[in-house]
Amino acid sequence: GALLLAFAGWGSAWAAAGPVPDGFVAVEGSHFVRRGQPWYVAGTNLWYGGYLGAPSAVGRRQRLLQELDRLKALGINNVRVLAVSEQSAMRSAVSPATTAAPGRYDEQLLQGLDFLLAELGKRDMTAVLYLNNFWQWSGGMTQYLNWFTGSPAHDPNASRDYERFMAENARFYTNDKAQAEYRRVIAHLVQRTNTVTGKSYRDDPAIMSWQLANEPRPGNSKVTAAEKAAYVKWIRETAHYIRTLDDRHLVSSGSEGLAGSSEDRQLFLDAHRTPDIAYLTYHLWPANWGWFDPKRAAQTWDGMLDKSRRYLNTHIDDAKTLGKPIVLEEFGLNRDGAGFDLKTPTTVRDRFYGEVFGLLQQRAAAGDPIAGWNFWAWGGAGRAANADYWWRPGNDFVGDPPQEEQGLYSVFDSDASTLEVIRQSAQRLHALAGAGGQPR
Ligand SMILES: O=C1NC[C@H](CO)[C@@H](O)[C@@H]1O
């Protein structure tokens, strides 16, 4: 049983259960292929993509079409999207939510995903759909625990107590009632028929990957061995569950890498050995992690860049160890001086983006298991609505979710210098694929 399972999971790369339909992203060795050709993710984060597509009041369909056209023109071929949110009373949680209450799903919002997928298909773009959130800005795991244990949904924007928040959330993985509802909503999504195209989600090449959650962590900085084991088991069993429903789309965890694995490299590797996890994910947040102070950019730039390069290289090496592709699916940096206003320049951010893109390009060209990147996050035509830069229901959606200032990390359509860095980097990455950029 367990021994066999352990053996089977030992570094074995993901194998398609059979031929994948035309247009699906698949894994070959430690790289992505699509339509038989090498394929790289040049993506962004558009957490609110399904919201813009909704036919209901929250929808902004014309804006969505504009944003997808702009992204396509930049060479972006993938958007990473929040597919499931949980209605919550927390101030920093988005409202409305796709799950109004356990078992009650907002058909209007889910039709927003249908519309988004239909429009992505028209542009030959793809989506990563994450099915939960470790953080509170879409309800997430703390909201599940409120539903099923009665514990108050915990908004760390209010408590400022992230250690307590993370330790509490770790209980999600072993709460049977929460897991039952989580799996129920996964089945509801994976077995859905798109109301716009009439196509079942299982047959839709616009979906690149089902993703367990946004940034799932095993616990806090004092994570126990039991919590680590529960986390590895949850990833393995949930990934397997999704593949019993859909054995052709890729499945990923949504992990940040070491920063989301309590800095335990063995845990990061063990959590991703299962053959049901097709590729690795990692995120890079120098300012969030205290490596960079946007108000002391000159003094903290070198240290930040050194730590960032080490973070990138370590995870690419781990991908080599597991023989799986790896996508840097989130990275970002503040506007100059930590400003939120569009008029604030993005000099330091542009340099940082250039350094990250450059390192990934270099290692991809060397044949390392780089599968691509998604920057965080697309703000596009969205604009902060309030002088305090906080989001309130009815306001525009931008790249920053409701728990952060609207302008913190968003790349807006007016950020011409950043758009140029992105455009050039996407072009270079696609050139690698064109030049048969796959490794020997
Ligand atoms: O997934 C995430 N990672 C970092 C983003 C910026 O802080 C944050 O908004 C989001 O929760």
CSV table of C-alpha atoms and ligand atoms in Angstrom, one decimal:
chain,number,residue,atom,x,y,z
A,1,GLY,CA,0.0,0.0,0.0
A,2,ALA,CA,1.9,3.0,1.4
A,3,LEU,CA,5.3,1.7,0.3
A,4,LEU,CA,4.1,1.0,-3.2
A,5,LEU,CA,2.5,4.5,-3.2
A,6,ALA,CA,5.7,6.0,-2.0
A,7,PHE,CA,7.7,4.2,-4.6
A,8,ALA,CA,5.2,5.2,-7.4
A,9,GLY,CA,5.4,8.8,-6.3
A,10,TRP,CA,9.2,8.8,-6.1
A,11,GLY,CA,10.1,11.6,-8.6
A,12,SER,CA,8.1,10.0,-11.3
A,13,ALA,CA,7.1,12.6,-13.8
A,14,TRP,CA,3.5,13.2,-14.7
A,15,ALA,CA,2.2,10.9,-17.5
A,16,ALA,CA,-0.9,11.7,-19.5
A,17,ALA,CA,-3.5,9.0,-19.0
A,18,GLY,CA,-3.8,8.8,-22.7
A,19,PRO,CA,-3.6,11.1,-25.8
A,20,VAL,CA,-4.8,14.6,-24.9
A,21,PRO,CA,-7.2,16.4,-27.2
A,22,ASP,CA,-5.9,19.0,-29.7
A,23,GLY,CA,-4.8,22.2,-28.1
A,24,PHE,CA,-4.4,20.8,-24.5
A,25,VAL,CA,-1.2,21.8,-22.8
A,26,ALA,CA,0.7,18.6,-21.9
A,27,VAL,CA,4.0,17.6,-20.3
A,28,GLU,CA,6.8,15.9,-22.2
A,29,GLY,CA,9.8,15.1,-20.0
A,30,SER,CA,10.2,18.3,-18.0
A,31,HIS,CA,8.7,20.7,-20.5
A,32,PHE,CA,5.3,21.8,-21.8
A,33,VAL,CA,4.1,20.9,-25.3
A,34,ARG,CA,1.0,22.0,-27.1
A,35,ARG,CA,-0.1,20.6,-30.5
A,36,GLY,CA,3.1,18.6,-30.6
A,37,GLN,CA,5.3,21.7,-30.3
A,38,PRO,CA,7.4,23.1,-27.4
A,39,TRP,CA,5.2,25.6,-25.5
A,40,TYR,CA,6.0,28.2,-22.8
A,41,VAL,CA,3.7,30.1,-20.5
A,42,ALA,CA,4.1,33.9,-21.0
A,43,GLY,CA,1.3,34.8,-18.6
A,44,THR,CA,-0.2,37.2,-16.1
A,45,ASN,CA,-2.5,37.0,-13.1
A,46,LEU,CA,-6.0,38.0,-13.7
A,47,TRP,CA,-7.7,36.8,-10.5
A,48,TYR,CA,-10.9,38.6,-11.4
A,49,GLY,CA,-11.2,37.4,-15.0
A,50,GLY,CA,-14.3,35.3,-14.2
A,51,TYR,CA,-15.9,38.3,-12.4
A,52,LEU,CA,-15.5,40.6,-15.5
A,53,GLY,CA,-17.1,37.8,-17.6
A,54,ALA,CA,-20.3,37.6,-15.5
A,55,PRO,CA,-23.7,38.5,-17.0
A,56,SER,CA,-24.7,39.9,-13.6
A,57,ALA,CA,-24.1,43.4,-12.2
A,58,VAL,CA,-20.5,42.7,-11.3
A,59,GLY,CA,-19.6,41.8,-14.9
A,60,ARG,CA,-17.8,44.1,-17.2
A,61,ARG,CA,-17.7,42.0,-20.4
A,62,GLN,CA,-16.6,44.8,-22.8
A,63,ARG,CA,-13.7,45.6,-20.5
A,64,LEU,CA,-12.8,41.9,-20.4
A,65,LEU,CA,-12.6,41.7,-24.2
A,66,GLN,CA,-10.4,44.8,-24.2
A,67,GLU,CA,-8.1,43.4,-21.6
A,68,LEU,CA,-7.7,40.0,-23.4
A,69,ASP,CA,-7.0,41.8,-26.6
A,70,ARG,CA,-4.3,44.0,-24.9
A,71,LEU,CA,-2.7,40.9,-23.3
A,72,LYS,CA,-2.8,39.0,-26.5
A,73,ALA,CA,-1.0,41.9,-28.3
A,74,LEU,CA,1.7,41.8,-25.6
A,75,GLY,CA,2.3,38.1,-26.4
A,76,ILE,CA,0.5,36.8,-23.3
A,77,ASN,CA,-0.9,33.3,-23.8
A,78,ASN,CA,-2.1,32.5,-20.2
A,79,VAL,CA,-4.0,34.0,-17.4
A,80,ARG,CA,-4.1,32.7,-13.8
A,81,VAL,CA,-7.6,33.0,-12.5
A,82,LEU,CA,-9.6,32.6,-9.2
A,83,ALA,CA,-12.3,30.1,-10.1
A,84,VAL,CA,-13.9,29.6,-6.7
A,85,SER,CA,-14.5,32.1,-3.9
A,86,GLU,CA,-16.5,31.8,-0.7
A,87,GLN,CA,-19.0,34.4,0.6
A,88,SER,CA,-17.6,35.9,3.7
A,89,ALA,CA,-18.3,38.8,6.1
A,90,MET,CA,-14.6,39.7,6.2
A,91,ARG,CA,-13.9,43.2,5.1
A,92,SER,CA,-11.0,42.2,2.9
A,93,ALA,CA,-12.9,39.4,1.0
A,94,VAL,CA,-14.3,40.0,-2.4
A,95,SER,CA,-18.0,40.0,-2.8
A,96,PRO,CA,-20.1,38.4,-4.3
A,97,ALA,CA,-18.5,34.9,-4.2
A,98,THR,CA,-19.1,31.9,-6.5
A,99,THR,CA,-20.0,29.8,-3.4
A,100,ALA,CA,-22.7,31.8,-1.6
A,101,ALA,CA,-22.9,29.1,1.1
A,102,PRO,CA,-22.0,25.4,1.2
A,103,GLY,CA,-23.6,23.7,-1.8
A,104,ARG,CA,-25.0,27.0,-3.1
A,105,TYR,CA,-23.1,28.1,-6.2
A,106,ASP,CA,-23.7,31.5,-7.9
A,107,GLU,CA,-24.6,30.5,-11.5
A,108,GLN,CA,-24.1,34.1,-12.7
A,109,LEU,CA,-20.5,34.2,-11.5
A,110,LEU,CA,-19.8,30.7,-12.9
A,111,GLN,CA,-21.2,31.9,-16.2
A,112,GLY,CA,-18.5,34.5,-15.9
A,113,LEU,CA,-15.9,31.7,-16.1
A,114,ASP,CA,-17.8,30.3,-19.0
A,115,PHE,CA,-17.5,33.6,-20.9
A,116,LEU,CA,-13.9,34.0,-20.0
A,117,LEU,CA,-13.0,30.6,-21.2
A,118,ALA,CA,-14.9,31.1,-24.4
A,119,GLU,CA,-13.1,34.4,-25.1
A,120,LEU,CA,-9.7,32.8,-24.2
A,121,GLY,CA,-10.5,30.0,-26.7
A,122,LYS,CA,-11.2,32.6,-29.4
A,123,ARG,CA,-7.7,34.1,-28.8
A,124,ASP,CA,-5.9,30.7,-28.4
A,125,MET,CA,-5.1,31.7,-24.8
A,126,THR,CA,-5.2,29.5,-21.8
A,127,ALA,CA,-6.1,29.7,-18.1
A,128,VAL,CA,-4.9,28.2,-14.8
A,129,LEU,CA,-8.0,28.0,-12.6
A,130,TYR,CA,-7.4,27.9,-8.8
A,131,LEU,CA,-10.1,26.2,-6.7
A,132,ASN,CA,-9.4,27.7,-3.3
A,133,ASN,CA,-7.3,30.3,-1.5
A,134,PHE,CA,-5.1,30.0,1.6
A,135,TRP,CA,-5.6,33.8,2.0
A,136,GLN,CA,-8.7,35.6,3.1
A,137,TRP,CA,-9.3,37.8,0.1
A,138,SER,CA,-11.7,35.4,-1.6
A,139,GLY,CA,-13.1,33.9,1.7
A,140,GLY,CA,-10.8,30.8,1.3
A,141,MET,CA,-9.9,28.2,3.8
A,142,THR,CA,-10.7,30.4,6.8
A,143,GLN,CA,-14.3,30.8,5.5
A,144,TYR,CA,-14.6,27.0,5.1
A,145,LEU,CA,-13.5,26.6,8.8
A,146,ASN,CA,-16.1,29.2,9.7
A,147,TRP,CA,-18.8,27.2,8.0
A,148,PHE,CA,-17.8,23.9,9.4
A,149,THR,CA,-16.3,24.5,12.8
A,150,GLY,CA,-18.0,27.8,13.7
A,151,SER,CA,-14.6,29.5,14.2
A,152,PRO,CA,-14.9,33.2,13.1
A,153,ALA,CA,-13.5,33.8,9.7
A,154,HIS,CA,-10.1,35.4,10.4
A,155,ASP,CA,-9.1,38.5,8.5
A,156,PRO,CA,-5.4,39.1,9.1
A,157,ASN,CA,-5.8,42.6,7.8
A,158,ALA,CA,-7.7,43.2,11.0
A,159,SER,CA,-5.8,41.0,13.4
A,160,ARG,CA,-2.3,41.5,11.9
A,161,ASP,CA,-1.6,38.1,13.4
A,162,TYR,CA,-0.5,36.0,10.4
A,163,GLU,CA,1.1,33.4,12.5
A,164,ARG,CA,-2.2,32.6,14.2
A,165,PHE,CA,-4.0,32.9,10.8
A,166,MET,CA,-1.7,30.4,9.1
A,167,ALA,CA,-1.8,27.9,12.0
A,168,GLU,CA,-5.6,28.0,12.1
A,169,ASN,CA,-5.9,27.6,8.3
A,170,ALA,CA,-3.7,24.4,8.5
A,171,ARG,CA,-6.8,22.7,10.1
A,172,PHE,CA,-8.6,23.0,6.7
A,173,TYR,CA,-6.6,20.1,5.3
A,174,THR,CA,-7.8,17.6,8.0
A,175,ASN,CA,-11.4,18.8,8.4
A,176,ASP,CA,-13.6,16.2,6.8
A,177,LYS,CA,-16.7,18.4,6.4
A,178,ALA,CA,-14.6,21.2,4.8
A,179,GLN,CA,-12.9,18.7,2.5
A,180,ALA,CA,-16.3,17.3,1.5
A,181,GLU,CA,-17.6,20.7,0.4
A,182,TYR,CA,-14.3,21.6,-1.2
A,183,ARG,CA,-14.5,18.4,-3.3
A,184,ARG,CA,-18.1,19.0,-4.1
A,185,VAL,CA,-17.4,22.4,-5.6
A,186,ILE,CA,-14.4,20.9,-7.5
A,187,ALA,CA,-16.7,18.3,-9.0
A,188,HIS,CA,-19.2,21.0,-9.8
A,189,LEU,CA,-16.5,23.0,-11.7
A,190,VAL,CA,-14.6,20.1,-13.4
A,191,GLN,CA,-17.8,18.5,-14.6
A,192,ARG,CA,-19.4,21.8,-15.8
A,193,THR,CA,-20.6,22.4,-19.3
A,194,ASN,CA,-19.8,25.8,-20.6
A,195,THR,CA,-23.1,27.7,-21.1
A,196,VAL,CA,-21.5,30.0,-23.8
A,197,THR,CA,-19.7,27.3,-25.9
A,198,GLY,CA,-21.7,24.2,-25.0
A,199,LYS,CA,-18.3,22.5,-24.4
A,200,SER,CA,-17.6,20.6,-21.3
A,201,TYR,CA,-14.8,21.9,-19.2
A,202,ARG,CA,-13.1,18.5,-19.4
A,203,ASP,CA,-12.9,18.9,-23.2
A,204,ASP,CA,-11.7,22.6,-23.2
A,205,PRO,CA,-8.1,23.3,-24.3
A,206,ALA,CA,-8.5,26.8,-22.9
A,207,ILE,CA,-8.0,25.3,-19.5
A,208,MET,CA,-4.3,24.7,-19.0
A,209,SER,CA,-4.4,23.5,-15.4
A,210,TRP,CA,-6.7,22.9,-12.4
A,211,GLN,CA,-4.9,24.3,-9.4
A,212,LEU,CA,-5.6,23.2,-5.8
A,213,ALA,CA,-5.5,26.6,-4.2
A,214,ASN,CA,-3.7,30.0,-4.3
A,215,GLU,CA,-0.6,29.7,-2.1
A,216,PRO,CA,-1.6,26.7,0.1
A,217,ARG,CA,0.8,26.6,3.1
A,218,PRO,CA,1.3,23.7,5.6
A,219,GLY,CA,1.0,25.9,8.6
A,220,ASN,CA,3.0,28.8,10.2
A,221,SER,CA,6.7,29.2,11.0
A,222,LYS,CA,6.4,26.6,13.8
A,223,VAL,CA,4.7,24.0,11.5
A,224,THR,CA,4.7,20.5,13.1
A,225,ALA,CA,5.7,17.2,11.5
A,226,ALA,CA,2.0,16.2,11.7
A,227,GLU,CA,0.9,19.3,9.8
A,228,LYS,CA,3.6,18.7,7.1
A,229,ALA,CA,2.4,15.1,6.7
A,230,ALA,CA,-1.3,16.3,6.5
A,231,TYR,CA,-0.3,18.9,3.8
A,232,VAL,CA,1.6,16.4,1.7
A,233,LYS,CA,-1.4,13.9,2.0
A,234,TRP,CA,-3.9,16.7,1.1
A,235,ILE,CA,-2.0,17.7,-2.1
A,236,ARG,CA,-1.5,14.0,-3.1
A,237,GLU,CA,-5.1,13.0,-2.5
A,238,THR,CA,-6.8,16.2,-3.9
A,239,ALA,CA,-4.7,16.1,-7.0
A,240,HIS,CA,-5.6,12.4,-7.5
A,241,TYR,CA,-9.3,13.2,-6.9
A,242,ILE,CA,-9.2,15.9,-9.6
A,243,ARG,CA,-7.6,13.4,-12.0
A,244,THR,CA,-10.3,10.8,-11.4
A,245,LEU,CA,-12.7,13.5,-12.7
A,246,ASP,CA,-10.5,14.8,-15.5
A,247,ASP,CA,-7.4,12.8,-16.4
A,248,ARG,CA,-6.3,15.0,-19.3
A,249,HIS,CA,-5.9,18.5,-17.9
A,250,LEU,CA,-2.8,19.2,-15.9
A,251,VAL,CA,-3.0,19.6,-12.1
A,252,SER,CA,-0.8,21.9,-10.0
A,253,SER,CA,-0.6,22.9,-6.3
A,254,GLY,CA,-0.4,26.7,-6.4
A,255,SER,CA,2.5,26.5,-4.0
A,256,GLU,CA,4.9,29.5,-3.5
A,257,GLY,CA,7.8,27.1,-3.2
A,258,LEU,CA,10.0,27.3,-0.1
A,259,ALA,CA,8.4,30.4,1.2
A,260,GLY,CA,5.1,28.5,1.2
A,261,SER,CA,6.7,25.3,2.5
A,262,SER,CA,8.0,26.7,5.8
A,263,GLU,CA,11.4,26.9,4.2
A,264,ASP,CA,11.6,23.1,4.2
A,265,ARG,CA,13.0,22.0,0.9
A,266,GLN,CA,12.3,18.3,1.6
A,267,LEU,CA,8.7,19.2,2.2
A,268,PHE,CA,8.4,21.1,-1.1
A,269,LEU,CA,9.9,18.1,-2.9
A,270,ASP,CA,7.7,15.5,-1.1
A,271,ALA,CA,4.6,17.5,-1.7
A,272,HIS,CA,5.1,17.5,-5.4
A,273,ARG,CA,6.4,14.0,-6.1
A,274,THR,CA,3.0,12.5,-6.8
A,275,PRO,CA,2.5,11.8,-10.5
A,276,ASP,CA,-0.9,13.6,-10.3
A,277,ILE,CA,0.9,16.9,-9.9
A,278,ALA,CA,2.1,17.6,-13.5
A,279,TYR,CA,4.3,20.6,-12.9
A,280,LEU,CA,5.8,22.7,-10.1
A,281,THR,CA,4.8,26.3,-9.2
A,282,TYR,CA,6.7,28.9,-7.2
A,283,HIS,CA,6.1,32.6,-6.4
A,284,LEU,CA,8.6,35.4,-5.8
A,285,TRP,CA,7.7,38.3,-3.4
A,286,PRO,CA,10.9,40.3,-2.3
A,287,ALA,CA,9.0,43.1,-0.6
A,288,ASN,CA,6.4,40.9,1.1
A,289,TRP,CA,9.2,38.7,2.4
A,290,GLY,CA,11.3,41.6,3.8
A,291,TRP,CA,14.1,41.3,1.3
A,292,PHE,CA,13.4,44.7,-0.2
A,293,ASP,CA,12.3,48.0,1.2
A,294,PRO,CA,10.7,50.1,-1.6
A,295,LYS,CA,11.3,53.2,0.5
A,296,ARG,CA,15.1,52.3,0.7
A,297,ALA,CA,15.4,50.9,-2.8
A,298,ALA,CA,19.1,51.8,-3.4
A,299,GLN,CA,20.2,50.4,-0.1
A,300,THR,CA,18.2,47.1,-0.4
A,301,TRP,CA,18.4,46.4,-4.1
A,302,ASP,CA,21.6,44.3,-4.2
A,303,GLY,CA,20.6,42.1,-1.3
A,304,MET,CA,17.1,41.6,-2.8
A,305,LEU,CA,18.5,40.7,-6.2
A,306,ASP,CA,20.9,38.2,-4.6
A,307,LYS,CA,18.2,36.5,-2.6
A,308,SER,CA,15.8,36.5,-5.6
A,309,ARG,CA,18.3,34.9,-7.9
A,310,ARG,CA,19.0,32.3,-5.3
A,311,TYR,CA,15.3,31.6,-4.9
A,312,LEU,CA,14.8,31.2,-8.6
A,313,ASN,CA,17.8,29.0,-9.1
A,314,THR,CA,17.0,26.8,-6.1
A,315,HIS,CA,13.5,26.0,-7.4
A,316,ILE,CA,14.6,25.4,-11.0
A,317,ASP,CA,17.2,22.9,-9.5
A,318,ASP,CA,14.4,21.3,-7.5
A,319,ALA,CA,12.3,20.9,-10.7
A,320,LYS,CA,15.3,19.2,-12.3
A,321,THR,CA,15.4,16.8,-9.3
A,322,LEU,CA,11.8,15.9,-9.7
A,323,GLY,CA,12.0,15.9,-13.5
A,324,LYS,CA,9.0,18.2,-13.8
A,325,PRO,CA,8.4,21.6,-15.5
A,326,ILE,CA,8.3,24.6,-13.2
A,327,VAL,CA,6.3,27.9,-13.7
A,328,LEU,CA,7.1,31.1,-11.8
A,329,GLU,CA,3.4,31.9,-11.6
A,330,GLU,CA,3.6,35.0,-9.5
A,331,PHE,CA,6.2,37.7,-9.0
A,332,GLY,CA,6.0,41.5,-8.4
A,333,LEU,CA,7.5,44.6,-6.9
A,334,ASN,CA,6.1,48.0,-5.8
A,335,ARG,CA,5.9,51.2,-7.7
A,336,ASP,CA,8.8,53.6,-6.9
A,337,GLY,CA,8.8,54.6,-3.3
A,338,ALA,CA,5.9,52.2,-2.6
A,339,GLY,CA,3.4,54.5,-4.3
A,340,PHE,CA,-0.1,53.3,-5.4
A,341,ASP,CA,-0.9,56.1,-7.8
A,342,LEU,CA,-0.6,55.6,-11.6
A,343,LYS,CA,1.6,58.7,-11.8
A,344,THR,CA,4.2,57.0,-9.6
A,345,PRO,CA,7.0,55.7,-11.8
A,346,THR,CA,7.9,52.0,-12.0
A,347,THR,CA,11.7,52.4,-12.5
A,348,VAL,CA,12.7,49.8,-9.9
A,349,ARG,CA,9.9,47.4,-10.9
A,350,ASP,CA,10.9,47.5,-14.5
A,351,ARG,CA,14.5,46.6,-13.6
A,352,PHE,CA,13.3,43.8,-11.3
A,353,TYR,CA,11.1,42.4,-14.1
A,354,GLY,CA,14.0,42.5,-16.5
A,355,GLU,CA,16.3,40.6,-14.0
A,356,VAL,CA,13.7,37.9,-13.4
A,357,PHE,CA,12.8,37.5,-17.1
A,358,GLY,CA,16.5,37.5,-18.0
A,359,LEU,CA,17.4,34.7,-15.6
A,360,LEU,CA,14.5,32.6,-16.6
A,361,GLN,CA,15.3,33.1,-20.3
A,362,GLN,CA,18.9,32.2,-19.8
A,363,ARG,CA,18.1,29.0,-17.9
A,364,ALA,CA,15.3,28.1,-20.4
A,365,ALA,CA,17.7,28.5,-23.3
A,366,ALA,CA,20.1,26.2,-21.4
A,367,GLY,CA,17.4,23.5,-21.5
A,368,ASP,CA,16.5,23.7,-17.8
A,369,PRO,CA,12.9,22.7,-16.9
A,370,ILE,CA,11.5,26.3,-17.2
A,371,ALA,CA,7.9,26.2,-18.3
A,372,GLY,CA,7.3,29.9,-18.2
A,373,TRP,CA,6.1,32.8,-16.0
A,374,ASN,CA,3.1,34.8,-14.9
A,375,PHE,CA,3.7,38.3,-13.6
A,376,TRP,CA,1.4,39.6,-10.7
A,377,ALA,CA,-0.8,41.2,-11.8
A,378,TRP,CA,-2.8,42.7,-14.6
A,379,GLY,CA,-4.6,45.9,-13.7
A,380,GLY,CA,-5.2,47.0,-17.2
A,381,ALA,CA,-7.9,49.6,-17.5
A,382,GLY,CA,-9.0,49.2,-13.9
A,383,ARG,CA,-8.5,52.2,-11.6
A,384,ALA,CA,-8.5,52.6,-7.8
A,385,ALA,CA,-11.9,54.1,-6.9
A,386,ASN,CA,-11.1,55.6,-3.5
A,387,ALA,CA,-8.6,58.1,-2.1
A,388,ASP,CA,-7.5,55.5,0.5
A,389,TYR,CA,-6.9,53.0,-2.4
A,390,TRP,CA,-9.0,50.3,-0.6
A,391,TRP,CA,-11.5,48.3,-2.6
A,392,ARG,CA,-15.2,48.3,-1.9
A,393,PRO,CA,-18.0,46.2,-3.5
A,394,GLY,CA,-18.9,47.8,-6.9
A,395,ASN,CA,-15.5,49.3,-7.5
A,396,ASP,CA,-13.3,48.4,-10.5
A,397,PHE,CA,-11.3,45.2,-10.1
A,398,VAL,CA,-7.5,45.7,-10.5
A,399,GLY,CA,-4.6,43.2,-10.2
A,400,ASP,CA,-4.5,43.8,-6.4
A,401,PRO,CA,-7.2,41.8,-4.6
A,402,PRO,CA,-9.4,43.5,-1.9
A,403,GLN,CA,-6.9,42.8,0.9
A,404,GLU,CA,-4.3,45.1,-0.6
A,405,GLU,CA,-4.2,48.7,-1.8
A,406,GLN,CA,-5.5,49.0,-5.4
A,407,GLY,CA,-2.2,49.9,-7.1
A,408,LEU,CA,0.3,48.0,-4.9
A,409,TYR,CA,1.5,45.5,-7.5
A,410,SER,CA,-0.9,46.0,-10.5
A,411,VAL,CA,0.5,46.7,-13.9
A,412,PHE,CA,-1.9,49.1,-15.6
A,413,ASP,CA,-2.5,49.8,-19.3
A,414,SER,CA,-0.7,53.2,-18.8
A,415,ASP,CA,2.5,51.6,-17.4
A,416,ALA,CA,4.2,51.8,-20.9
A,417,SER,CA,7.7,51.0,-19.7
A,418,THR,CA,6.6,47.9,-17.9
A,419,LEU,CA,4.5,46.7,-20.8
A,420,GLU,CA,7.5,47.0,-23.1
A,421,VAL,CA,9.6,44.8,-20.8
A,422,ILE,CA,6.8,42.3,-20.7
A,423,ARG,CA,6.3,42.4,-24.5
A,424,GLN,CA,10.0,41.8,-25.2
A,425,SER,CA,10.3,39.0,-22.7
A,426,ALA,CA,7.3,37.2,-24.0
A,427,GLN,CA,8.6,37.5,-27.5
A,428,ARG,CA,12.0,36.1,-26.5
A,429,LEU,CA,10.3,33.2,-24.7
A,430,HIS,CA,8.1,32.3,-27.6
A,431,ALA,CA,11.2,32.5,-29.9
A,432,LEU,CA,12.7,29.7,-27.8
A,433,ALA,CA,9.7,27.5,-28.5
A,434,GLY,CA,9.9,28.3,-32.1
A,435,ALA,CA,13.5,27.5,-32.3
A,436,GLY,CA,12.7,24.1,-30.9
A,437,GLY,CA,13.9,25.5,-27.6
A,438,GLN,CA,13.4,22.2,-25.8
A,439,PRO,CA,16.4,20.7,-24.2
A,440,ARG,CA,18.4,17.9,-25.6
B,1,LIG,O1,-1.3,35.1,-4.0
B,1,LIG,C1,-0.9,36.2,-3.7
B,1,LIG,N1,0.4,36.4,-3.5
B,1,LIG,C2,1.0,37.7,-3.3
B,1,LIG,C3,0.1,38.8,-3.8
B,1,LIG,C4,0.7,40.2,-3.5
B,1,LIG,O2,1.0,40.4,-2.2
B,1,LIG,C5,-1.2,38.6,-3.0
B,1,LIG,O3,-2.2,39.6,-3.3
B,1,LIG,C6,-1.9,37.2,-3.3
B,1,LIG,O4,-2.6,36.8,-2.2
